[in-house]
PDB file of C-alpha atoms in Angstrom:
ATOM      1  CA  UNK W   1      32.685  28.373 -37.274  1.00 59.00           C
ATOM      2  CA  UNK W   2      34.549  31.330 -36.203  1.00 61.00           C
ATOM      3  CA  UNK W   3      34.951  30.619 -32.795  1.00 85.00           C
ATOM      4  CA  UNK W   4      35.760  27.029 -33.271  1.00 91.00           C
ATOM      5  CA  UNK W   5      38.725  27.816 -35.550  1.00 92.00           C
ATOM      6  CA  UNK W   6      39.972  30.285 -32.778  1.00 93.00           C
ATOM      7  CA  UNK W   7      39.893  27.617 -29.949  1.00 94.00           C
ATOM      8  CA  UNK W   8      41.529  25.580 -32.213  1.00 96.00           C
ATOM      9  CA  UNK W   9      44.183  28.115 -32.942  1.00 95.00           C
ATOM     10  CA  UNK W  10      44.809  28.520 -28.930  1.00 96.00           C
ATOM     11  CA  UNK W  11      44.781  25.101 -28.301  1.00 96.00           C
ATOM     12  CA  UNK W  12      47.843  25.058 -30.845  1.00 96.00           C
ATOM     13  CA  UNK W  13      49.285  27.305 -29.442  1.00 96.00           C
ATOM     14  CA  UNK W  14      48.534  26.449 -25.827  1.00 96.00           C
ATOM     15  CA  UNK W  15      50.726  22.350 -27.348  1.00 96.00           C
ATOM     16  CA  UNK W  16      53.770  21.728 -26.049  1.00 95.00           C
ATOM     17  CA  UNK W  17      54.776  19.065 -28.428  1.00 96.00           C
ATOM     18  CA  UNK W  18      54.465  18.077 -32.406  1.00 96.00           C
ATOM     19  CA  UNK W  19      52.157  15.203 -31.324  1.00 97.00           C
ATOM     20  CA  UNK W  20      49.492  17.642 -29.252  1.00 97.00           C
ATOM     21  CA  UNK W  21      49.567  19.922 -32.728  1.00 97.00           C
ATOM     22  CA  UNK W  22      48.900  17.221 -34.606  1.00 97.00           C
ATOM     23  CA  UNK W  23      45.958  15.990 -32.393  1.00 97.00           C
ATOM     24  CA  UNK W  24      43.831  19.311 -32.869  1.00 97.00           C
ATOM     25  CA  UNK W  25      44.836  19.686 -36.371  1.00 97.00           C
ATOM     26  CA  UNK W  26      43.236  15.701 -36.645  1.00 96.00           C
ATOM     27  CA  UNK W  27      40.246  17.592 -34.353  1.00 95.00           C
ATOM     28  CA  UNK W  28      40.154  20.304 -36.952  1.00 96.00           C
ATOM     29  CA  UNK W  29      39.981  17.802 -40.381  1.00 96.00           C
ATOM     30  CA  UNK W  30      37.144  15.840 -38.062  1.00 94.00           C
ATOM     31  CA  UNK W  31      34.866  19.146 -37.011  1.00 92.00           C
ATOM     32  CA  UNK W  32      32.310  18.521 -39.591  1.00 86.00           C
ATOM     33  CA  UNK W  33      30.991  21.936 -39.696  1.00 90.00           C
ATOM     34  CA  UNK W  34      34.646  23.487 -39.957  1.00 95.00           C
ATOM     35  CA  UNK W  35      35.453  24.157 -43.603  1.00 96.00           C
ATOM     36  CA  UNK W  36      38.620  26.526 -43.498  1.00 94.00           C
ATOM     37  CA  UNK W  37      41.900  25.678 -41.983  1.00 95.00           C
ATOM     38  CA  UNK W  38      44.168  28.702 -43.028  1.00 92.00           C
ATOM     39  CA  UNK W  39      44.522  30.107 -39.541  1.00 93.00           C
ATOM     40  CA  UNK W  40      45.745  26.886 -38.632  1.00 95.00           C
ATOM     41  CA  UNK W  41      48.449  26.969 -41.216  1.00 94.00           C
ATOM     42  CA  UNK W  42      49.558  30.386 -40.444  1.00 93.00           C
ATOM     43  CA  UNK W  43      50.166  29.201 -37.186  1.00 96.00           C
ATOM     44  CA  UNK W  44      54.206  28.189 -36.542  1.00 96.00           C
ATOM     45  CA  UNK W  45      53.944  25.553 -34.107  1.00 95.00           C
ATOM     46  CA  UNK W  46      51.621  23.451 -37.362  1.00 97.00           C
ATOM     47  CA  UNK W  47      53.875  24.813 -39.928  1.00 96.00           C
ATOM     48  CA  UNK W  48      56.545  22.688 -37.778  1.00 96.00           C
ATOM     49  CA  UNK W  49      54.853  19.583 -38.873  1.00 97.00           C
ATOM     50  CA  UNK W  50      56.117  20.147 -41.957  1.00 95.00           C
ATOM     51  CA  UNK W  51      59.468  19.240 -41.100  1.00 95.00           C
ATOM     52  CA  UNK W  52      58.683  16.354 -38.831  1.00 96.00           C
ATOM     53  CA  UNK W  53      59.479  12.966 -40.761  1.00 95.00           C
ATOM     54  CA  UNK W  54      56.404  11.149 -38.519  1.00 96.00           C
ATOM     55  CA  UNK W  55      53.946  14.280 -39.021  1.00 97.00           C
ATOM     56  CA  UNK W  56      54.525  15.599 -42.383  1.00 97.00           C
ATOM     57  CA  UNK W  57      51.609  13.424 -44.170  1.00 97.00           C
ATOM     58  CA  UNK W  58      49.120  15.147 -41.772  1.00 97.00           C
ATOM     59  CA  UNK W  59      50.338  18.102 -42.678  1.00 97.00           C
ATOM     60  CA  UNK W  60      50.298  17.714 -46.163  1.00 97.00           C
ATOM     61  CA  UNK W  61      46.505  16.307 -45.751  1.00 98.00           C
ATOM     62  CA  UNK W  62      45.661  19.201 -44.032  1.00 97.00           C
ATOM     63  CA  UNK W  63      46.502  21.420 -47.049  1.00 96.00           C
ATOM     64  CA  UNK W  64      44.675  19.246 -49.340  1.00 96.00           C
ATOM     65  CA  UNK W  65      41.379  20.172 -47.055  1.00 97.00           C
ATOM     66  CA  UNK W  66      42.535  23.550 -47.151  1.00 95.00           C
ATOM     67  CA  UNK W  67      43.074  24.261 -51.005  1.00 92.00           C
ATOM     68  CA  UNK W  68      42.947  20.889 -52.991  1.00 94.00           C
ATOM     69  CA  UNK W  69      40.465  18.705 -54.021  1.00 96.00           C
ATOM     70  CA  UNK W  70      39.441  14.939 -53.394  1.00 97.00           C
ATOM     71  CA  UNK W  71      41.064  13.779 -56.642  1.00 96.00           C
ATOM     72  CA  UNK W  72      43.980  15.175 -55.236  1.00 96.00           C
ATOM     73  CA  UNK W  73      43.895  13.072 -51.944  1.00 97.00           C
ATOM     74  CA  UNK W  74      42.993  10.073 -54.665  1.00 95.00           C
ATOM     75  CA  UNK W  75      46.204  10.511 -56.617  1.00 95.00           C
ATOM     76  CA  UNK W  76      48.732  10.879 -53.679  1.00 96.00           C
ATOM     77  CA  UNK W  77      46.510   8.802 -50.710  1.00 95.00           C
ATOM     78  CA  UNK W  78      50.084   6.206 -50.453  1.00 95.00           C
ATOM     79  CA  UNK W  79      51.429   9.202 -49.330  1.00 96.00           C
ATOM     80  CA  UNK W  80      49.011  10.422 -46.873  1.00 97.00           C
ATOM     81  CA  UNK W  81      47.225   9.733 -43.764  1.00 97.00           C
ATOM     82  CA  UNK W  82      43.514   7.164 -44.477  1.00 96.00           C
ATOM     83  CA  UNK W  83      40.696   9.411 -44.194  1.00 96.00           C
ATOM     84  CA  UNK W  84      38.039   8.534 -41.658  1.00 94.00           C
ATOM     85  CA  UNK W  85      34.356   8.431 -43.141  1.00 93.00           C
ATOM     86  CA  UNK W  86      33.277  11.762 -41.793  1.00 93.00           C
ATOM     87  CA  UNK W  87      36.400  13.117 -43.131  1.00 96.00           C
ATOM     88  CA  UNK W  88      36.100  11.622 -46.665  1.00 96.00           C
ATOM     89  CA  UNK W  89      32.421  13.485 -46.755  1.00 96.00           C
ATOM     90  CA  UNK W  90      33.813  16.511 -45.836  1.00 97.00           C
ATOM     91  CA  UNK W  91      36.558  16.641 -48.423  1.00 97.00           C
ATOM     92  CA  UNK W  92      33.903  15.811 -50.852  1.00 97.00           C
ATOM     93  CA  UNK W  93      31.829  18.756 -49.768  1.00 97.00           C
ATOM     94  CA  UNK W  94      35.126  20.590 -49.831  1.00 97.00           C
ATOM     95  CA  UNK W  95      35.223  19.618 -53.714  1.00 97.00           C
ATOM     96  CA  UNK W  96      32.464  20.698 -54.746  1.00 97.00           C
ATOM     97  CA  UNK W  97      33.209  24.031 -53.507  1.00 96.00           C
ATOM     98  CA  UNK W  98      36.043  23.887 -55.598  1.00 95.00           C
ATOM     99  CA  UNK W  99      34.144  23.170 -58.684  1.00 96.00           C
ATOM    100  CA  UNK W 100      31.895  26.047 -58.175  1.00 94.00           C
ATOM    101  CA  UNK W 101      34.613  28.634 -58.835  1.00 89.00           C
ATOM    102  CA  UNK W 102      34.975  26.893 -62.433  1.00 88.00           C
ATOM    103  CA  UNK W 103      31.170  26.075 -63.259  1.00 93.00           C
ATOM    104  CA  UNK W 104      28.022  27.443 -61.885  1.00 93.00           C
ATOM    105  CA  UNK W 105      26.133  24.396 -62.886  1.00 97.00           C
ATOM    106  CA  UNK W 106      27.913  21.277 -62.883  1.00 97.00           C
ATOM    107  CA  UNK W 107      27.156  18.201 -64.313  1.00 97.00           C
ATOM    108  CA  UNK W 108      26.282  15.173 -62.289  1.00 98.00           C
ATOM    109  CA  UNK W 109      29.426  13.083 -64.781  1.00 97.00           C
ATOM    110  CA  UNK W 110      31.960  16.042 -63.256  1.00 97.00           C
ATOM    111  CA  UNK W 111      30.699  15.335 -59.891  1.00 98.00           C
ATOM    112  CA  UNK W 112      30.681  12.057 -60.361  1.00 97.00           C
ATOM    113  CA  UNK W 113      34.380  11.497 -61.627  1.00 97.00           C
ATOM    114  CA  UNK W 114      35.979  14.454 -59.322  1.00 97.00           C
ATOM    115  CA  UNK W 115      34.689  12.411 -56.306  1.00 97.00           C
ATOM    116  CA  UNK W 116      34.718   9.199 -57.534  1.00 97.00           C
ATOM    117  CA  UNK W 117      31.025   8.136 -56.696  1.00 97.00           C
ATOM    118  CA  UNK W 118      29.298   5.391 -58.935  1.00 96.00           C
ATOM    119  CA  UNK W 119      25.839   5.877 -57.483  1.00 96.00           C
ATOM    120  CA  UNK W 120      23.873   8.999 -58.382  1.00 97.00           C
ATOM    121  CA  UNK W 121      21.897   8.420 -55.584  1.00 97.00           C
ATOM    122  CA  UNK W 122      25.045   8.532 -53.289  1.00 97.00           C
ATOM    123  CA  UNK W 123      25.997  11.626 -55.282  1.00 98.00           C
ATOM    124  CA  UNK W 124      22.668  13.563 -54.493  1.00 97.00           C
ATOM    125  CA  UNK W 125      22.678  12.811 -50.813  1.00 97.00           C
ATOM    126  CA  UNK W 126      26.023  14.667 -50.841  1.00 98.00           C
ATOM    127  CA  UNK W 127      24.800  17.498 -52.559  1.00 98.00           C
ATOM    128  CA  UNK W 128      21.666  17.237 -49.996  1.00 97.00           C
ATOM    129  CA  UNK W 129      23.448  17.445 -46.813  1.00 96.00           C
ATOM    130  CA  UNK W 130      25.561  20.447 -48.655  1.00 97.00           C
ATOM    131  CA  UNK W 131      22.423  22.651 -48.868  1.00 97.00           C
ATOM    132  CA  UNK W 132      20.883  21.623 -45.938  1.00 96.00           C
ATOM    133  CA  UNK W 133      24.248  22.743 -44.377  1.00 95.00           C
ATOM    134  CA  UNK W 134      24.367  26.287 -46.428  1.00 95.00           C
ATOM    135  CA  UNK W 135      27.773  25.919 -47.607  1.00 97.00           C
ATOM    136  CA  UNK W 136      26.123  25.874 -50.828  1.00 97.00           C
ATOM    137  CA  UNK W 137      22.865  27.005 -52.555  1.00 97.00           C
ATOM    138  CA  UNK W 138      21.511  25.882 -55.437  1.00 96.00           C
ATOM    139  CA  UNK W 139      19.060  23.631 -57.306  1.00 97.00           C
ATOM    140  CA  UNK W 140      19.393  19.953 -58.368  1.00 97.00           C
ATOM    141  CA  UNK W 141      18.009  19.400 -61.774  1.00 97.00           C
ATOM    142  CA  UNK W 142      17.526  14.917 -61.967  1.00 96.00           C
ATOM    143  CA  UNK W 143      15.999  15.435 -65.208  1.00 96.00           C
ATOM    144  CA  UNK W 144      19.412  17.216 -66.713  1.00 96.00           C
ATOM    145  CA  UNK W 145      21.807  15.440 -63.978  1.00 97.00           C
ATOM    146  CA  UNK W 146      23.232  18.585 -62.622  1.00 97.00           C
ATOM    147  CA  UNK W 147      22.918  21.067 -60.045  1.00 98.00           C
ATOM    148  CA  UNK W 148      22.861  25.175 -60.630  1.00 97.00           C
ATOM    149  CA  UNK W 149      24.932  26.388 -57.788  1.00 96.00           C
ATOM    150  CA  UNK W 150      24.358  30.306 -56.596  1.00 96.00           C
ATOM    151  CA  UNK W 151      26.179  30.689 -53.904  1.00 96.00           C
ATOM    152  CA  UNK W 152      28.660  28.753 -51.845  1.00 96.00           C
ATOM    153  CA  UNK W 153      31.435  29.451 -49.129  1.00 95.00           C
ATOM    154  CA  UNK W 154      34.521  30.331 -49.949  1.00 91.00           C
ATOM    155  CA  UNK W 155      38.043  28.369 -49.010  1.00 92.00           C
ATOM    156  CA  UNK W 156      41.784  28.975 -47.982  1.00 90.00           C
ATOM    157  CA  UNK W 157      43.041  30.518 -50.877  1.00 84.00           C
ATOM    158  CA  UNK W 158      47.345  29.618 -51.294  1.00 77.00           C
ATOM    159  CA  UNK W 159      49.847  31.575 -53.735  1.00 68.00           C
ATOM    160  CA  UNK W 160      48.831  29.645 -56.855  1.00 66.00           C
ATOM    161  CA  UNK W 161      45.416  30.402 -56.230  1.00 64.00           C
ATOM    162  CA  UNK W 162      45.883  33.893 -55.934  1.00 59.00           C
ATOM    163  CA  UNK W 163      47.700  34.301 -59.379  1.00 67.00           C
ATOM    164  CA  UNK W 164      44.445  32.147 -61.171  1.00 54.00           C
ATOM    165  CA  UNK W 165      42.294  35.135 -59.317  1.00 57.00           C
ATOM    166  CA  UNK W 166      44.007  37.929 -60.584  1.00 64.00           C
ATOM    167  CA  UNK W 167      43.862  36.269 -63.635  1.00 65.00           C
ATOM    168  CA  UNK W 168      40.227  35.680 -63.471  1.00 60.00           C
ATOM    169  CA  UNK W 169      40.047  39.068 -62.809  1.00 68.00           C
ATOM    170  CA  UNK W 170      41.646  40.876 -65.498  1.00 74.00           C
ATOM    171  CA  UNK W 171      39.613  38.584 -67.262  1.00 75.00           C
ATOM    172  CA  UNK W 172      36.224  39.933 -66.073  1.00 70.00           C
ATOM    173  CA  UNK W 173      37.457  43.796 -66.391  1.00 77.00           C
ATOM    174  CA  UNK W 174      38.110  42.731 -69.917  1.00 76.00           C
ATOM    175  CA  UNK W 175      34.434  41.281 -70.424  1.00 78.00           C
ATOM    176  CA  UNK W 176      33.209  43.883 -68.791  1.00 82.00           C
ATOM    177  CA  UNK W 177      34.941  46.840 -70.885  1.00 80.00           C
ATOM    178  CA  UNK W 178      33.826  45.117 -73.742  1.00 79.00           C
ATOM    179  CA  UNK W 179      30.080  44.918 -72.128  1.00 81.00           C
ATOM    180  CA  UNK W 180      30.175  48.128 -71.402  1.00 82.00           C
ATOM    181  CA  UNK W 181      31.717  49.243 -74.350  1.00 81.00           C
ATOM    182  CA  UNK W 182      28.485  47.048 -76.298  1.00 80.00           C
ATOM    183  CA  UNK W 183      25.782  48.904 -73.877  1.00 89.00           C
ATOM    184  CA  UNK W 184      27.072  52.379 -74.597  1.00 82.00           C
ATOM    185  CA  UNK W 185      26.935  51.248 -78.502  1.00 82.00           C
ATOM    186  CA  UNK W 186      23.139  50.442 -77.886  1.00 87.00           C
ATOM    187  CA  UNK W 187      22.590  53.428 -76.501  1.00 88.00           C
ATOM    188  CA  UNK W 188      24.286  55.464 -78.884  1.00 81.00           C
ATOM    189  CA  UNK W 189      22.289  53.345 -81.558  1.00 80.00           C
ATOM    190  CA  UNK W 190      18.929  53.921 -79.752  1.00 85.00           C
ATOM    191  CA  UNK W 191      19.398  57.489 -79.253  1.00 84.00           C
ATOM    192  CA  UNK W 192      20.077  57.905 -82.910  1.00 83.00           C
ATOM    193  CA  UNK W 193      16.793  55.823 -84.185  1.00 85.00           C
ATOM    194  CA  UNK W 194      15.273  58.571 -81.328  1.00 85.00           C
ATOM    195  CA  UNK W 195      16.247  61.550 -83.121  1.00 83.00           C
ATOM    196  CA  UNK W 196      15.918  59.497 -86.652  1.00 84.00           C
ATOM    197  CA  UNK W 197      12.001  58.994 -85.308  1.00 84.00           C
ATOM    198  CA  UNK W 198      11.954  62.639 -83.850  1.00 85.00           C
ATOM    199  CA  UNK W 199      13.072  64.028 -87.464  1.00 85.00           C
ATOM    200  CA  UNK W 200      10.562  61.911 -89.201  1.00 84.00           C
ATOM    201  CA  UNK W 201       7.957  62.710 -86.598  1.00 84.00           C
ATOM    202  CA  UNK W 202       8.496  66.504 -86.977  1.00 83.00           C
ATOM    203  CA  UNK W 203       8.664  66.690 -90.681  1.00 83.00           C
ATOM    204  CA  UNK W 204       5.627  64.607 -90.706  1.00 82.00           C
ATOM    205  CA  UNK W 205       3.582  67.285 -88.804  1.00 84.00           C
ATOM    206  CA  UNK W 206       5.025  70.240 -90.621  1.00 84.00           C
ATOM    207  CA  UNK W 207       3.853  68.711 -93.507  1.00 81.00           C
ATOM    208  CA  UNK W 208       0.965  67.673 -92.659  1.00 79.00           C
ATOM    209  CA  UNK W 209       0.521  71.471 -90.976  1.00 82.00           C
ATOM    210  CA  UNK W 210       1.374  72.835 -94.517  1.00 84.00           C
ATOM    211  CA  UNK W 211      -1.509  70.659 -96.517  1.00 78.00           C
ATOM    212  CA  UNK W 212      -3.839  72.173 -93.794  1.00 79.00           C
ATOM    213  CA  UNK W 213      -2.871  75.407 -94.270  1.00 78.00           C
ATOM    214  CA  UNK W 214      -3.040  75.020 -98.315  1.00 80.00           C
ATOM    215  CA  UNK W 215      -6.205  73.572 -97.634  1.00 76.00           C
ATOM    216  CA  UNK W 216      -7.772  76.596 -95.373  1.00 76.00           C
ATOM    217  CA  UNK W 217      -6.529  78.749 -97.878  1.00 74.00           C
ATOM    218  CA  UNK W 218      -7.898  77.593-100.811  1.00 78.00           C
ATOM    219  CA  UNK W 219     -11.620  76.383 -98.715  1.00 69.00           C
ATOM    220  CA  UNK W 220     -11.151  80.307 -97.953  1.00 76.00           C
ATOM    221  CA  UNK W 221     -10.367  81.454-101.814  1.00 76.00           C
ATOM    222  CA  UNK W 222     -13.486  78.995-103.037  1.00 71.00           C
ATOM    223  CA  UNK W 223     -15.802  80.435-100.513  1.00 71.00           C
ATOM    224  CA  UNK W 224     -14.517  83.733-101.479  1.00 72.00           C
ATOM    225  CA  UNK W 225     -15.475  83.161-105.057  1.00 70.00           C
ATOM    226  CA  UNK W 226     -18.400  81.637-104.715  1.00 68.00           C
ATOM    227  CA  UNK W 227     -19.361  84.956-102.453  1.00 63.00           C
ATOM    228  CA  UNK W 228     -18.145  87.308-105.323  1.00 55.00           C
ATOM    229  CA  UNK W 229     -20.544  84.858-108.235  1.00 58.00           C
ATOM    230  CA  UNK W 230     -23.576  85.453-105.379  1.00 53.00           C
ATOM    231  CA  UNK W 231     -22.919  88.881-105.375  1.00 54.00           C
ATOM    232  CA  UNK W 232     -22.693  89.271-108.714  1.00 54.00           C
ATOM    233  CA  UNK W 233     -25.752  87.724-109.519  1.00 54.00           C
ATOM    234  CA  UNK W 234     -27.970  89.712-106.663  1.00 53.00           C
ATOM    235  CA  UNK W 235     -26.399  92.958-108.572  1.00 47.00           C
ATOM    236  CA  UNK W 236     -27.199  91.781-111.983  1.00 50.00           C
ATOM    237  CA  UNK W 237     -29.725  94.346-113.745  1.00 49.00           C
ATOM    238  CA  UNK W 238     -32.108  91.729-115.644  1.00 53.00           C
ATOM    239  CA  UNK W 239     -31.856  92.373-119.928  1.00 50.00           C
ATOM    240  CA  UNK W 240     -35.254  93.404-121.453  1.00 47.00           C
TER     241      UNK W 240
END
């Protein structure tokens, strides 16, 4: 993937005209193994499109493959360039990349309205050729109509993107201060019932040392006595 993005990248910058840019960035939305196109937009010569009247909807299609969705493409398609059937996949598969950074599993109705399929059937042979492709992992689960996604690539990430993620992740340091915050509670909590136990355990023995001891001592005084009454009667000088 790398190295097609970077002949891709010389061969806009090797164009001599708005209409050779556009024909590899149409080459880039077709490479159906090609699933990040930010490169391409750093590069001048496609952020020129932009500003060409006859190119502009290409442009703008090529940033909905790069940070949108295909319920985007749905809602503004009058104003964009058709999609070809390999490129209508792609953007699918593109989606449900997207929907991974919100859910981890996702049910089958998300899916389902997000890409506008009818057929479930349709809508597993998507998610198919995406593992089979490793862009994502995961499991399908046709009993629960949904699919557990672990991993998946990532893709272009623009300014509004960025802010969500630093959002996101003040959010996580937050759950995790307070996570941490819970563990070292436990701990504390555990190490307390420890010493509690210890405490318990230890005046336990010295107690139970002490009811030994009481109880040598007195097995000692008894045998004692009953030494001193044997004595005593060997010694005793019979009365006649």
């Amino acid at each position: 993937m790398e190295n097609t993005i970077s002949i891709l990248v010389n061969e806009v910058r090797m164009s001599n005209s708005n209409e050779e840019v556009a024909n590899v960035v149409n080459k880039a939305l077709n490479y159906e193994k090609l699933y990040v196109f930010g490169e391409l937009l750093n590069e001048e010569n496609v952020r020129e499109l932009k500003n060409d009247e006859q190119y502009q909807p290409l442009y703008n299609l090529l940033e909905i493959f790069s940070y949108r969705t295909y319920s985007d493409y749905f809602e503004n398609k009058d104003d964009l360039p058709g999609l070809s059937p390999e490129q209508e996949i792609k953007l699918k598969k593109l989606t449900v990349l997207t929907l991974f950074t919100k859910l981890k599993v996702i049910p089958y109705e998300m899916l389902q309205r997000e890409l506008f399929i009818d057929s479930v059937r349709e809508l597993e042979d998507l998610l198919i050729k995406c593992i089979l492709e490793r862009i994502i992992i995961g499991t399908i689960d046709q009993q629960d109509k949904s699919i557990d996604i672990t991993f998946a690539i990532g893709r272009d990430i623009c300014e509004g993107d960025l802010e969500w993620m630093q959002q996101q992740l003040k959010n996580w340091n937050k759950k995790s201060e307070f996570l941490l915050q819970k563990i070292e509670e436990q701990i504390h909590h555990a190490k307390s019932q420890f010493e509690a136990k210890k405490q318990e355990e230890d005046l336990f023995q010295k107690e139970l040392e002490t009811k030994e001891k009481n109880f040598k001592d007195n097995y000692q005084s008894v045998l004692q006595n009953n030494n001193l009454d044997i004595m005593t009667d060997d010694f005793s000088v019979p009365y006649n």
